[in-house]
Every structure is written in structure tokens, then in C-alpha cells.
Amino acid sequence: GIIRDITERKQAEEALRESEQSLRSITQIAKDAIIMIDYRGNICFWNPAAEEMFGYSEQEAMGKELHLLLAPSRYHDAYKKGFAAFKDTGKGPAVGRTLELMGMRKDGTEFPTELSLSAIKRGEGWYGVGIVRDITERKLMQERLENINRLFLTLGPDLMENIDRIIHAAKDILDGALVTYSRLEGGRLSILSTAPGEEAFTVSEGLDSYIYNELISRDAREPLVVKDLRKTPYAETQPEIVKYRLVSFAGYPVERHE
């Protein structure tokens, strides 16, 4: 009976080690930050994604009080109240939920995060496991979509004024160095741009020196994308490519109906 008990215990210990190794392997490659705190609120697990997200190495983070290290000071009072109950019961307003909160990097900058928190009972008390996702890009995309919707809801009857507003909005939304609206009509290329202080102008000669002419003149109604303008003839013939240090170009032709 004793030998069997020892064998079963060793098998259980080996299974536990293998399980822990598998879990650690998963957390090492996870893109989200995975952080564990002990019953005192101190960090006891810190994966590579957490290091990349917050800027602290594992050595710097381990043993530190999580909320004082990673949360803006305006959250600290609420954390102290909530954690007092959590460490004894494993329950709290954030447990089992997904919340959007601001995190704070090592350099002091704040960024939006999505936090999912669960509780684990261990010998000394309740531990918390948080999965943190940086949602900066998602928030930026939401803001851009809201700006687009707001823009189109406020367009007026003046066509050129609308076009001017759209290309300036596109510059902000796409974070482009320069956005233009060009129209080819009667052998003349009219160009309206977002360049500061630049008035709209019309070109009647040397149209082939402008990439806008190529975009509009093609039969294909599909995007024109050039990854490196510097390798094209336009780098020498189109002044704004040099003036604004443009590297890439993306354009789409549209048909204007009166």
C-alpha cells in the first residue's frame, strides 16, 4: 500500500510539473500581457508580452505592488477598497468581467487597455490573474470612424467645400503627409491639396509628369498603389514629391456625376 501511494504521488507531481510547463510555454508566446498578483497585491507572474507592453522587465516587475506600478494614481483609492475584500473572498467588482481601463507604462505614458480578471485560491489566500490587451489601435479606429460619420453628417450643398473638408479629414484619418483631390477635364488637371498655404492649381501642360494623371487616365477603376515613389520618374517631375518627402502613394479614381 505504501509503495502504491508513493508511486501515485510521484505521478501526480509529474503531471503537475508537465501542466505548469505547458502553461508557462503558452504564456511565453501569448500576445496579451498575463500578470498574476498574490494575496498581498504583489506581482508574482509576468510574461514577455507584459514586459513589452508596460516596459518593465520581469526582474523589475516581480514583487512590486501591481496597481502602484501600472495604474494611474486616480485609480489607487478604488483599488485599495476593492482589494481589501478580494484578498479574503476572491470576489470584487472587476472579477469575472472584462473592463476598459487606462494603464501606465514605465515612462509614465498612459494607454487604453482591456482587462479580464479571474481569482485563484491558493494556500495563503486569493490570487488574481489578469489578461491585459493594449487596445490603442482599436480606440484610434473607433475615433476615426466617428470622425468620418460626423463629417458626412455635416456636409453641405457646396461641392468644392465638401471636397476640401473630406481631403483634410482624410489626411488626419490616414495620417498621410499629403492628400489631394485631382480632376482631369478638357485636357486640364486641377489639383486641390491639404498642403498648408497651397492654393488649388491647374496644369494644362506636362500632365504626364503627375501621378494623378496616371491614376485618372487609366481604364481600370481600381486603386493605384506605389510603395516607393523615389524609384519612379515622378520623383523628378512632380515637385511635391520632393518638397514633402513623399515615399509612397495610394489613390483611387472616382467618376463624378453632375
PDB file of C-alpha atoms in Angstrom:
ATOM      1  CA  GLY A   1       0.000   0.000   0.000  1.00  0.00           C
ATOM      2  CA  ILE A   2       2.859   2.410   0.853  1.00  0.00           C
ATOM      3  CA  ILE A   3       4.696   1.796  -2.445  1.00  0.00           C
ATOM      4  CA  ARG A   4       1.479   2.365  -4.413  1.00  0.00           C
ATOM      5  CA  ASP A   5       0.788   5.621  -2.548  1.00  0.00           C
ATOM      6  CA  ILE A   6       4.306   6.932  -3.280  1.00  0.00           C
ATOM      7  CA  THR A   7       4.025   5.965  -6.964  1.00  0.00           C
ATOM      8  CA  GLU A   8       0.659   7.715  -7.340  1.00  0.00           C
ATOM      9  CA  ARG A   9       2.003  10.811  -5.604  1.00  0.00           C
ATOM     10  CA  LYS A  10       5.037  10.949  -7.902  1.00  0.00           C
ATOM     11  CA  GLN A  11       2.796  10.521 -10.934  1.00  0.00           C
ATOM     12  CA  ALA A  12       0.587  13.359  -9.711  1.00  0.00           C
ATOM     13  CA  GLU A  13       3.611  15.576  -9.088  1.00  0.00           C
ATOM     14  CA  GLU A  14       4.976  14.803 -12.554  1.00  0.00           C
ATOM     15  CA  ALA A  15       1.605  15.574 -14.150  1.00  0.00           C
ATOM     16  CA  LEU A  16       1.502  18.866 -12.255  1.00  0.00           C
ATOM     17  CA  ARG A  17       5.012  19.798 -13.436  1.00  0.00           C
ATOM     18  CA  GLU A  18       4.094  18.994 -17.035  1.00  0.00           C
ATOM     19  CA  SER A  19       0.922  21.056 -16.731  1.00  0.00           C
ATOM     20  CA  GLU A  20       2.846  24.015 -15.302  1.00  0.00           C
ATOM     21  CA  GLN A  21       5.458  23.745 -18.071  1.00  0.00           C
ATOM     22  CA  SER A  22       2.745  23.701 -20.742  1.00  0.00           C
ATOM     23  CA  LEU A  23       1.046  26.708 -19.171  1.00  0.00           C
ATOM     24  CA  ARG A  24       4.324  28.627 -18.990  1.00  0.00           C
ATOM     25  CA  SER A  25       5.046  27.831 -22.652  1.00  0.00           C
ATOM     26  CA  ILE A  26       1.645  29.212 -23.657  1.00  0.00           C
ATOM     27  CA  THR A  27       2.072  32.392 -21.626  1.00  0.00           C
ATOM     28  CA  GLN A  28       5.536  32.954 -23.071  1.00  0.00           C
ATOM     29  CA  ILE A  29       4.184  33.236 -26.617  1.00  0.00           C
ATOM     30  CA  ALA A  30       0.892  34.968 -25.787  1.00  0.00           C
ATOM     31  CA  LYS A  31       0.433  38.407 -27.354  1.00  0.00           C
ATOM     32  CA  ASP A  32      -1.580  39.660 -24.391  1.00  0.00           C
ATOM     33  CA  ALA A  33       0.036  40.542 -21.094  1.00  0.00           C
ATOM     34  CA  ILE A  34      -0.599  37.861 -18.463  1.00  0.00           C
ATOM     35  CA  ILE A  35       0.026  39.001 -14.909  1.00  0.00           C
ATOM     36  CA  MET A  36      -0.581  37.316 -11.568  1.00  0.00           C
ATOM     37  CA  ILE A  37      -0.685  39.001  -8.175  1.00  0.00           C
ATOM     38  CA  ASP A  38      -0.534  37.299  -4.800  1.00  0.00           C
ATOM     39  CA  TYR A  39      -2.776  37.834  -1.781  1.00  0.00           C
ATOM     40  CA  ARG A  40      -0.763  40.957  -0.903  1.00  0.00           C
ATOM     41  CA  GLY A  41      -1.285  42.530  -4.332  1.00  0.00           C
ATOM     42  CA  ASN A  42       2.310  41.983  -5.418  1.00  0.00           C
ATOM     43  CA  ILE A  43       3.245  40.719  -8.886  1.00  0.00           C
ATOM     44  CA  CYS A  44       4.258  37.048  -8.867  1.00  0.00           C
ATOM     45  CA  PHE A  45       3.992  36.267 -12.587  1.00  0.00           C
ATOM     46  CA  TRP A  46       4.945  38.468 -15.530  1.00  0.00           C
ATOM     47  CA  ASN A  47       5.078  37.186 -19.112  1.00  0.00           C
ATOM     48  CA  PRO A  48       7.130  38.635 -22.033  1.00  0.00           C
ATOM     49  CA  ALA A  49       4.087  40.400 -23.502  1.00  0.00           C
ATOM     50  CA  ALA A  50       3.658  42.284 -20.204  1.00  0.00           C
ATOM     51  CA  GLU A  51       7.295  43.345 -20.416  1.00  0.00           C
ATOM     52  CA  GLU A  52       6.818  44.646 -23.958  1.00  0.00           C
ATOM     53  CA  MET A  53       3.515  46.354 -23.142  1.00  0.00           C
ATOM     54  CA  PHE A  54       4.492  48.143 -19.950  1.00  0.00           C
ATOM     55  CA  GLY A  55       8.260  48.487 -20.398  1.00  0.00           C
ATOM     56  CA  TYR A  56       9.311  46.726 -17.185  1.00  0.00           C
ATOM     57  CA  SER A  57      11.499  43.637 -17.293  1.00  0.00           C
ATOM     58  CA  GLU A  58      10.422  40.587 -15.299  1.00  0.00           C
ATOM     59  CA  GLN A  59      13.121  41.356 -12.751  1.00  0.00           C
ATOM     60  CA  GLU A  60      11.839  44.920 -12.338  1.00  0.00           C
ATOM     61  CA  ALA A  61       8.187  43.900 -12.010  1.00  0.00           C
ATOM     62  CA  MET A  62       8.307  40.839  -9.785  1.00  0.00           C
ATOM     63  CA  GLY A  63       7.401  41.556  -6.171  1.00  0.00           C
ATOM     64  CA  LYS A  64       6.137  45.072  -6.878  1.00  0.00           C
ATOM     65  CA  GLU A  65       2.619  46.157  -5.929  1.00  0.00           C
ATOM     66  CA  LEU A  66       0.798  45.929  -9.243  1.00  0.00           C
ATOM     67  CA  HIS A  67      -1.582  48.858  -9.020  1.00  0.00           C
ATOM     68  CA  LEU A  68       1.037  51.300  -7.774  1.00  0.00           C
ATOM     69  CA  LEU A  69       3.305  50.245 -10.629  1.00  0.00           C
ATOM     70  CA  LEU A  70       0.904  50.021 -13.572  1.00  0.00           C
ATOM     71  CA  ALA A  71      -2.216  52.043 -12.763  1.00  0.00           C
ATOM     72  CA  PRO A  72      -2.590  55.841 -12.879  1.00  0.00           C
ATOM     73  CA  SER A  73      -2.846  57.375  -9.404  1.00  0.00           C
ATOM     74  CA  ARG A  74      -6.537  58.260  -9.854  1.00  0.00           C
ATOM     75  CA  TYR A  75      -7.352  54.528  -9.633  1.00  0.00           C
ATOM     76  CA  HIS A  76      -5.436  53.869  -6.411  1.00  0.00           C
ATOM     77  CA  ASP A  77      -8.173  54.656  -3.876  1.00  0.00           C
ATOM     78  CA  ALA A  78     -10.704  52.436  -5.631  1.00  0.00           C
ATOM     79  CA  TYR A  79      -8.101  49.660  -5.851  1.00  0.00           C
ATOM     80  CA  LYS A  80      -7.372  49.747  -2.109  1.00  0.00           C
ATOM     81  CA  LYS A  81     -11.077  49.447  -1.277  1.00  0.00           C
ATOM     82  CA  GLY A  82     -11.682  46.635  -3.741  1.00  0.00           C
ATOM     83  CA  PHE A  83      -8.559  44.657  -2.932  1.00  0.00           C
ATOM     84  CA  ALA A  84      -9.285  44.612   0.798  1.00  0.00           C
ATOM     85  CA  ALA A  85     -12.324  42.434   0.092  1.00  0.00           C
ATOM     86  CA  PHE A  86     -10.733  40.467  -2.756  1.00  0.00           C
ATOM     87  CA  LYS A  87      -7.810  39.090  -0.774  1.00  0.00           C
ATOM     88  CA  ASP A  88     -10.191  37.476   1.737  1.00  0.00           C
ATOM     89  CA  THR A  89     -13.041  36.360  -0.522  1.00  0.00           C
ATOM     90  CA  GLY A  90     -11.720  36.272  -4.111  1.00  0.00           C
ATOM     91  CA  LYS A  91     -14.636  38.483  -5.081  1.00  0.00           C
ATOM     92  CA  GLY A  92     -14.741  42.030  -6.353  1.00  0.00           C
ATOM     93  CA  PRO A  93     -16.326  44.359  -8.930  1.00  0.00           C
ATOM     94  CA  ALA A  94     -13.681  43.506 -11.549  1.00  0.00           C
ATOM     95  CA  VAL A  95     -13.530  39.721 -11.053  1.00  0.00           C
ATOM     96  CA  GLY A  96     -15.063  37.712 -13.885  1.00  0.00           C
ATOM     97  CA  ARG A  97     -15.597  40.784 -16.027  1.00  0.00           C
ATOM     98  CA  THR A  98     -13.834  42.491 -18.930  1.00  0.00           C
ATOM     99  CA  LEU A  99     -13.149  46.156 -18.270  1.00  0.00           C
ATOM    100  CA  GLU A 100     -11.605  49.007 -20.197  1.00  0.00           C
ATOM    101  CA  LEU A 101      -9.073  50.867 -18.054  1.00  0.00           C
ATOM    102  CA  MET A 102      -6.070  53.093 -18.605  1.00  0.00           C
ATOM    103  CA  GLY A 103      -2.675  51.515 -17.985  1.00  0.00           C
ATOM    104  CA  MET A 104       0.607  53.280 -17.338  1.00  0.00           C
ATOM    105  CA  ARG A 105       3.934  52.413 -18.931  1.00  0.00           C
ATOM    106  CA  LYS A 106       7.341  52.687 -17.324  1.00  0.00           C
ATOM    107  CA  ASP A 107       7.885  56.069 -18.985  1.00  0.00           C
ATOM    108  CA  GLY A 108       4.684  57.398 -17.396  1.00  0.00           C
ATOM    109  CA  THR A 109       2.569  57.474 -20.558  1.00  0.00           C
ATOM    110  CA  GLU A 110      -0.993  56.188 -20.308  1.00  0.00           C
ATOM    111  CA  PHE A 111      -2.725  53.924 -22.827  1.00  0.00           C
ATOM    112  CA  PRO A 112      -6.133  52.204 -23.052  1.00  0.00           C
ATOM    113  CA  THR A 113      -6.316  48.558 -22.049  1.00  0.00           C
ATOM    114  CA  GLU A 114      -8.868  45.794 -21.866  1.00  0.00           C
ATOM    115  CA  LEU A 115      -8.572  43.785 -18.643  1.00  0.00           C
ATOM    116  CA  SER A 116     -10.050  40.365 -17.874  1.00  0.00           C
ATOM    117  CA  LEU A 117      -9.577  39.315 -14.240  1.00  0.00           C
ATOM    118  CA  SER A 118     -10.079  35.967 -12.520  1.00  0.00           C
ATOM    119  CA  ALA A 119      -9.397  34.727  -8.981  1.00  0.00           C
ATOM    120  CA  ILE A 120      -7.476  31.615  -7.890  1.00  0.00           C
ATOM    121  CA  LYS A 121      -7.445  30.205  -4.339  1.00  0.00           C
ATOM    122  CA  ARG A 122      -4.021  29.182  -3.132  1.00  0.00           C
ATOM    123  CA  GLY A 123      -2.737  28.216   0.265  1.00  0.00           C
ATOM    124  CA  GLU A 124      -2.051  31.702   1.608  1.00  0.00           C
ATOM    125  CA  GLY A 125      -5.150  33.332   0.152  1.00  0.00           C
ATOM    126  CA  TRP A 126      -6.674  34.563  -3.102  1.00  0.00           C
ATOM    127  CA  TYR A 127      -4.504  35.339  -6.114  1.00  0.00           C
ATOM    128  CA  GLY A 128      -5.575  37.392  -9.107  1.00  0.00           C
ATOM    129  CA  VAL A 129      -4.781  36.586 -12.745  1.00  0.00           C
ATOM    130  CA  GLY A 130      -5.209  39.376 -15.246  1.00  0.00           C
ATOM    131  CA  ILE A 131      -5.080  39.232 -19.033  1.00  0.00           C
ATOM    132  CA  VAL A 132      -4.357  42.696 -20.396  1.00  0.00           C
ATOM    133  CA  ARG A 133      -4.730  43.766 -24.027  1.00  0.00           C
ATOM    134  CA  ASP A 134      -3.486  47.042 -25.482  1.00  0.00           C
ATOM    135  CA  ILE A 135      -6.497  48.491 -27.330  1.00  0.00           C
ATOM    136  CA  THR A 136      -4.830  51.691 -28.531  1.00  0.00           C
ATOM    137  CA  GLU A 137      -5.320  50.792 -32.196  1.00  0.00           C
ATOM    138  CA  ARG A 138      -8.939  49.790 -31.640  1.00  0.00           C
ATOM    139  CA  LYS A 139      -9.701  53.080 -29.903  1.00  0.00           C
ATOM    140  CA  LEU A 140      -7.958  55.006 -32.660  1.00  0.00           C
ATOM    141  CA  MET A 141     -10.010  53.200 -35.297  1.00  0.00           C
ATOM    142  CA  GLN A 142     -13.234  53.919 -33.395  1.00  0.00           C
ATOM    143  CA  GLU A 143     -12.301  57.583 -33.197  1.00  0.00           C
ATOM    144  CA  ARG A 144     -11.564  57.685 -36.913  1.00  0.00           C
ATOM    145  CA  LEU A 145     -14.896  56.082 -37.780  1.00  0.00           C
ATOM    146  CA  GLU A 146     -16.722  58.534 -35.529  1.00  0.00           C
ATOM    147  CA  ASN A 147     -14.940  61.428 -37.235  1.00  0.00           C
ATOM    148  CA  ILE A 148     -15.908  60.087 -40.664  1.00  0.00           C
ATOM    149  CA  ASN A 149     -19.554  59.723 -39.637  1.00  0.00           C
ATOM    150  CA  ARG A 150     -19.574  63.196 -38.123  1.00  0.00           C
ATOM    151  CA  LEU A 151     -18.049  64.642 -41.292  1.00  0.00           C
ATOM    152  CA  PHE A 152     -20.583  63.128 -43.691  1.00  0.00           C
ATOM    153  CA  LEU A 153     -23.478  64.120 -41.474  1.00  0.00           C
ATOM    154  CA  THR A 154     -22.432  67.757 -41.703  1.00  0.00           C
ATOM    155  CA  LEU A 155     -21.654  68.087 -45.418  1.00  0.00           C
ATOM    156  CA  GLY A 156     -23.423  70.965 -47.121  1.00  0.00           C
ATOM    157  CA  PRO A 157     -24.543  71.787 -50.694  1.00  0.00           C
ATOM    158  CA  ASP A 158     -21.220  73.322 -51.829  1.00  0.00           C
ATOM    159  CA  LEU A 159     -19.352  70.555 -53.697  1.00  0.00           C
ATOM    160  CA  MET A 160     -15.858  72.057 -53.566  1.00  0.00           C
ATOM    161  CA  GLU A 161     -16.195  72.970 -49.914  1.00  0.00           C
ATOM    162  CA  ASN A 162     -17.229  69.383 -49.197  1.00  0.00           C
ATOM    163  CA  ILE A 163     -14.254  68.037 -51.140  1.00  0.00           C
ATOM    164  CA  ASP A 164     -11.892  70.315 -49.237  1.00  0.00           C
ATOM    165  CA  ARG A 165     -13.295  69.116 -45.910  1.00  0.00           C
ATOM    166  CA  ILE A 166     -13.099  65.468 -46.982  1.00  0.00           C
ATOM    167  CA  ILE A 167      -9.466  65.570 -48.067  1.00  0.00           C
ATOM    168  CA  HIS A 168      -8.430  67.382 -44.885  1.00  0.00           C
ATOM    169  CA  ALA A 169     -10.299  64.774 -42.841  1.00  0.00           C
ATOM    170  CA  ALA A 170      -8.655  62.006 -44.867  1.00  0.00           C
ATOM    171  CA  LYS A 171      -5.239  63.449 -44.068  1.00  0.00           C
ATOM    172  CA  ASP A 172      -5.956  63.216 -40.344  1.00  0.00           C
ATOM    173  CA  ILE A 173      -7.652  59.830 -40.540  1.00  0.00           C
ATOM    174  CA  LEU A 174      -4.987  58.210 -42.715  1.00  0.00           C
ATOM    175  CA  ASP A 175      -2.138  60.136 -41.096  1.00  0.00           C
ATOM    176  CA  GLY A 176      -0.826  60.968 -44.566  1.00  0.00           C
ATOM    177  CA  ALA A 177       1.780  63.599 -45.348  1.00  0.00           C
ATOM    178  CA  LEU A 178      -0.323  64.956 -48.201  1.00  0.00           C
ATOM    179  CA  VAL A 179      -3.836  64.260 -49.524  1.00  0.00           C
ATOM    180  CA  THR A 180      -5.094  65.639 -52.829  1.00  0.00           C
ATOM    181  CA  TYR A 181      -8.203  65.728 -54.960  1.00  0.00           C
ATOM    182  CA  SER A 182      -7.468  65.911 -58.682  1.00  0.00           C
ATOM    183  CA  ARG A 183      -9.828  66.324 -61.618  1.00  0.00           C
ATOM    184  CA  LEU A 184      -8.964  65.764 -65.282  1.00  0.00           C
ATOM    185  CA  GLU A 185     -11.255  67.736 -67.542  1.00  0.00           C
ATOM    186  CA  GLY A 186     -10.750  69.049 -71.079  1.00  0.00           C
ATOM    187  CA  GLY A 187      -7.043  68.266 -71.059  1.00  0.00           C
ATOM    188  CA  ARG A 188      -6.506  70.195 -67.827  1.00  0.00           C
ATOM    189  CA  LEU A 189      -5.542  68.675 -64.495  1.00  0.00           C
ATOM    190  CA  SER A 190      -6.936  70.559 -61.494  1.00  0.00           C
ATOM    191  CA  ILE A 191      -5.387  69.781 -58.117  1.00  0.00           C
ATOM    192  CA  LEU A 192      -6.672  70.606 -54.645  1.00  0.00           C
ATOM    193  CA  SER A 193      -4.412  69.540 -51.785  1.00  0.00           C
ATOM    194  CA  THR A 194      -4.107  69.624 -47.999  1.00  0.00           C
ATOM    195  CA  ALA A 195      -0.676  71.256 -48.208  1.00  0.00           C
ATOM    196  CA  PRO A 196      -0.554  74.186 -45.748  1.00  0.00           C
ATOM    197  CA  GLY A 197      -0.741  77.524 -47.538  1.00  0.00           C
ATOM    198  CA  GLU A 198      -1.018  75.950 -51.002  1.00  0.00           C
ATOM    199  CA  GLU A 199      -3.841  77.105 -53.247  1.00  0.00           C
ATOM    200  CA  ALA A 200      -5.586  74.842 -55.734  1.00  0.00           C
ATOM    201  CA  PHE A 201      -3.914  74.960 -59.132  1.00  0.00           C
ATOM    202  CA  THR A 202      -4.465  73.734 -62.672  1.00  0.00           C
ATOM    203  CA  VAL A 203      -1.951  72.145 -65.045  1.00  0.00           C
ATOM    204  CA  SER A 204      -2.505  72.197 -68.801  1.00  0.00           C
ATOM    205  CA  GLU A 205       0.956  71.092 -69.983  1.00  0.00           C
ATOM    206  CA  GLY A 206       3.188  68.221 -68.923  1.00  0.00           C
ATOM    207  CA  LEU A 207       0.335  66.228 -67.447  1.00  0.00           C
ATOM    208  CA  ASP A 208       2.395  63.034 -67.710  1.00  0.00           C
ATOM    209  CA  SER A 209       4.702  64.399 -65.018  1.00  0.00           C
ATOM    210  CA  TYR A 210       1.920  63.968 -62.416  1.00  0.00           C
ATOM    211  CA  ILE A 211       0.986  60.613 -60.941  1.00  0.00           C
ATOM    212  CA  TYR A 212      -2.566  61.940 -60.533  1.00  0.00           C
ATOM    213  CA  ASN A 213      -2.897  61.973 -64.305  1.00  0.00           C
ATOM    214  CA  GLU A 214      -1.897  58.292 -64.488  1.00  0.00           C
ATOM    215  CA  LEU A 215      -4.431  57.434 -61.794  1.00  0.00           C
ATOM    216  CA  ILE A 216      -7.317  59.195 -63.537  1.00  0.00           C
ATOM    217  CA  SER A 217      -6.412  58.291 -67.126  1.00  0.00           C
ATOM    218  CA  ARG A 218      -6.284  54.545 -66.635  1.00  0.00           C
ATOM    219  CA  ASP A 219      -9.214  52.493 -67.844  1.00  0.00           C
ATOM    220  CA  ALA A 220      -9.142  50.390 -64.686  1.00  0.00           C
ATOM    221  CA  ARG A 221     -11.331  51.618 -61.848  1.00  0.00           C
ATOM    222  CA  GLU A 222      -9.125  50.220 -59.125  1.00  0.00           C
ATOM    223  CA  PRO A 223      -6.616  51.625 -56.623  1.00  0.00           C
ATOM    224  CA  LEU A 224      -3.161  52.710 -57.736  1.00  0.00           C
ATOM    225  CA  VAL A 225      -0.561  51.913 -55.086  1.00  0.00           C
ATOM    226  CA  VAL A 226       3.116  52.810 -55.385  1.00  0.00           C
ATOM    227  CA  LYS A 227       5.273  51.648 -52.478  1.00  0.00           C
ATOM    228  CA  ASP A 228       8.321  53.725 -53.354  1.00  0.00           C
ATOM    229  CA  LEU A 229       7.803  56.915 -55.353  1.00  0.00           C
ATOM    230  CA  ARG A 230      11.539  57.566 -55.293  1.00  0.00           C
ATOM    231  CA  LYS A 231      12.018  54.777 -57.808  1.00  0.00           C
ATOM    232  CA  THR A 232       9.569  56.300 -60.288  1.00  0.00           C
ATOM    233  CA  PRO A 233      10.026  59.118 -62.840  1.00  0.00           C
ATOM    234  CA  TYR A 234       7.573  61.191 -60.782  1.00  0.00           C
ATOM    235  CA  ALA A 235      10.269  61.715 -58.153  1.00  0.00           C
ATOM    236  CA  GLU A 236      11.947  64.073 -60.629  1.00  0.00           C
ATOM    237  CA  THR A 237       8.928  65.530 -62.404  1.00  0.00           C
ATOM    238  CA  GLN A 238       6.357  66.104 -59.645  1.00  0.00           C
ATOM    239  CA  PRO A 239       7.541  68.904 -57.328  1.00  0.00           C
ATOM    240  CA  GLU A 240       5.547  67.995 -54.194  1.00  0.00           C
ATOM    241  CA  ILE A 241       7.117  64.519 -54.023  1.00  0.00           C
ATOM    242  CA  VAL A 242      10.442  66.147 -53.262  1.00  0.00           C
ATOM    243  CA  LYS A 243       9.020  69.118 -51.364  1.00  0.00           C
ATOM    244  CA  TYR A 244       7.048  66.979 -48.902  1.00  0.00           C
ATOM    245  CA  ARG A 245       9.415  63.996 -48.952  1.00  0.00           C
ATOM    246  CA  LEU A 246       6.716  61.628 -50.115  1.00  0.00           C
ATOM    247  CA  VAL A 247       7.663  57.947 -50.173  1.00  0.00           C
ATOM    248  CA  SER A 248       4.502  56.032 -51.064  1.00  0.00           C
ATOM    249  CA  PHE A 249       1.272  56.779 -52.882  1.00  0.00           C
ATOM    250  CA  ALA A 250      -2.230  55.328 -52.808  1.00  0.00           C
ATOM    251  CA  GLY A 251      -5.054  56.689 -54.937  1.00  0.00           C
ATOM    252  CA  TYR A 252      -8.486  55.691 -56.112  1.00  0.00           C
ATOM    253  CA  PRO A 253     -10.294  57.015 -59.213  1.00  0.00           C
ATOM    254  CA  VAL A 254     -13.927  58.001 -58.943  1.00  0.00           C
ATOM    255  CA  GLU A 255     -16.465  59.064 -61.523  1.00  0.00           C
ATOM    256  CA  ARG A 256     -18.103  62.409 -60.981  1.00  0.00           C
ATOM    257  CA  HIS A 257     -21.736  62.651 -61.962  1.00  0.00           C
ATOM    258  CA  GLU A 258     -23.283  66.066 -62.428  1.00  0.00           C
TER     259      GLU A 258
END
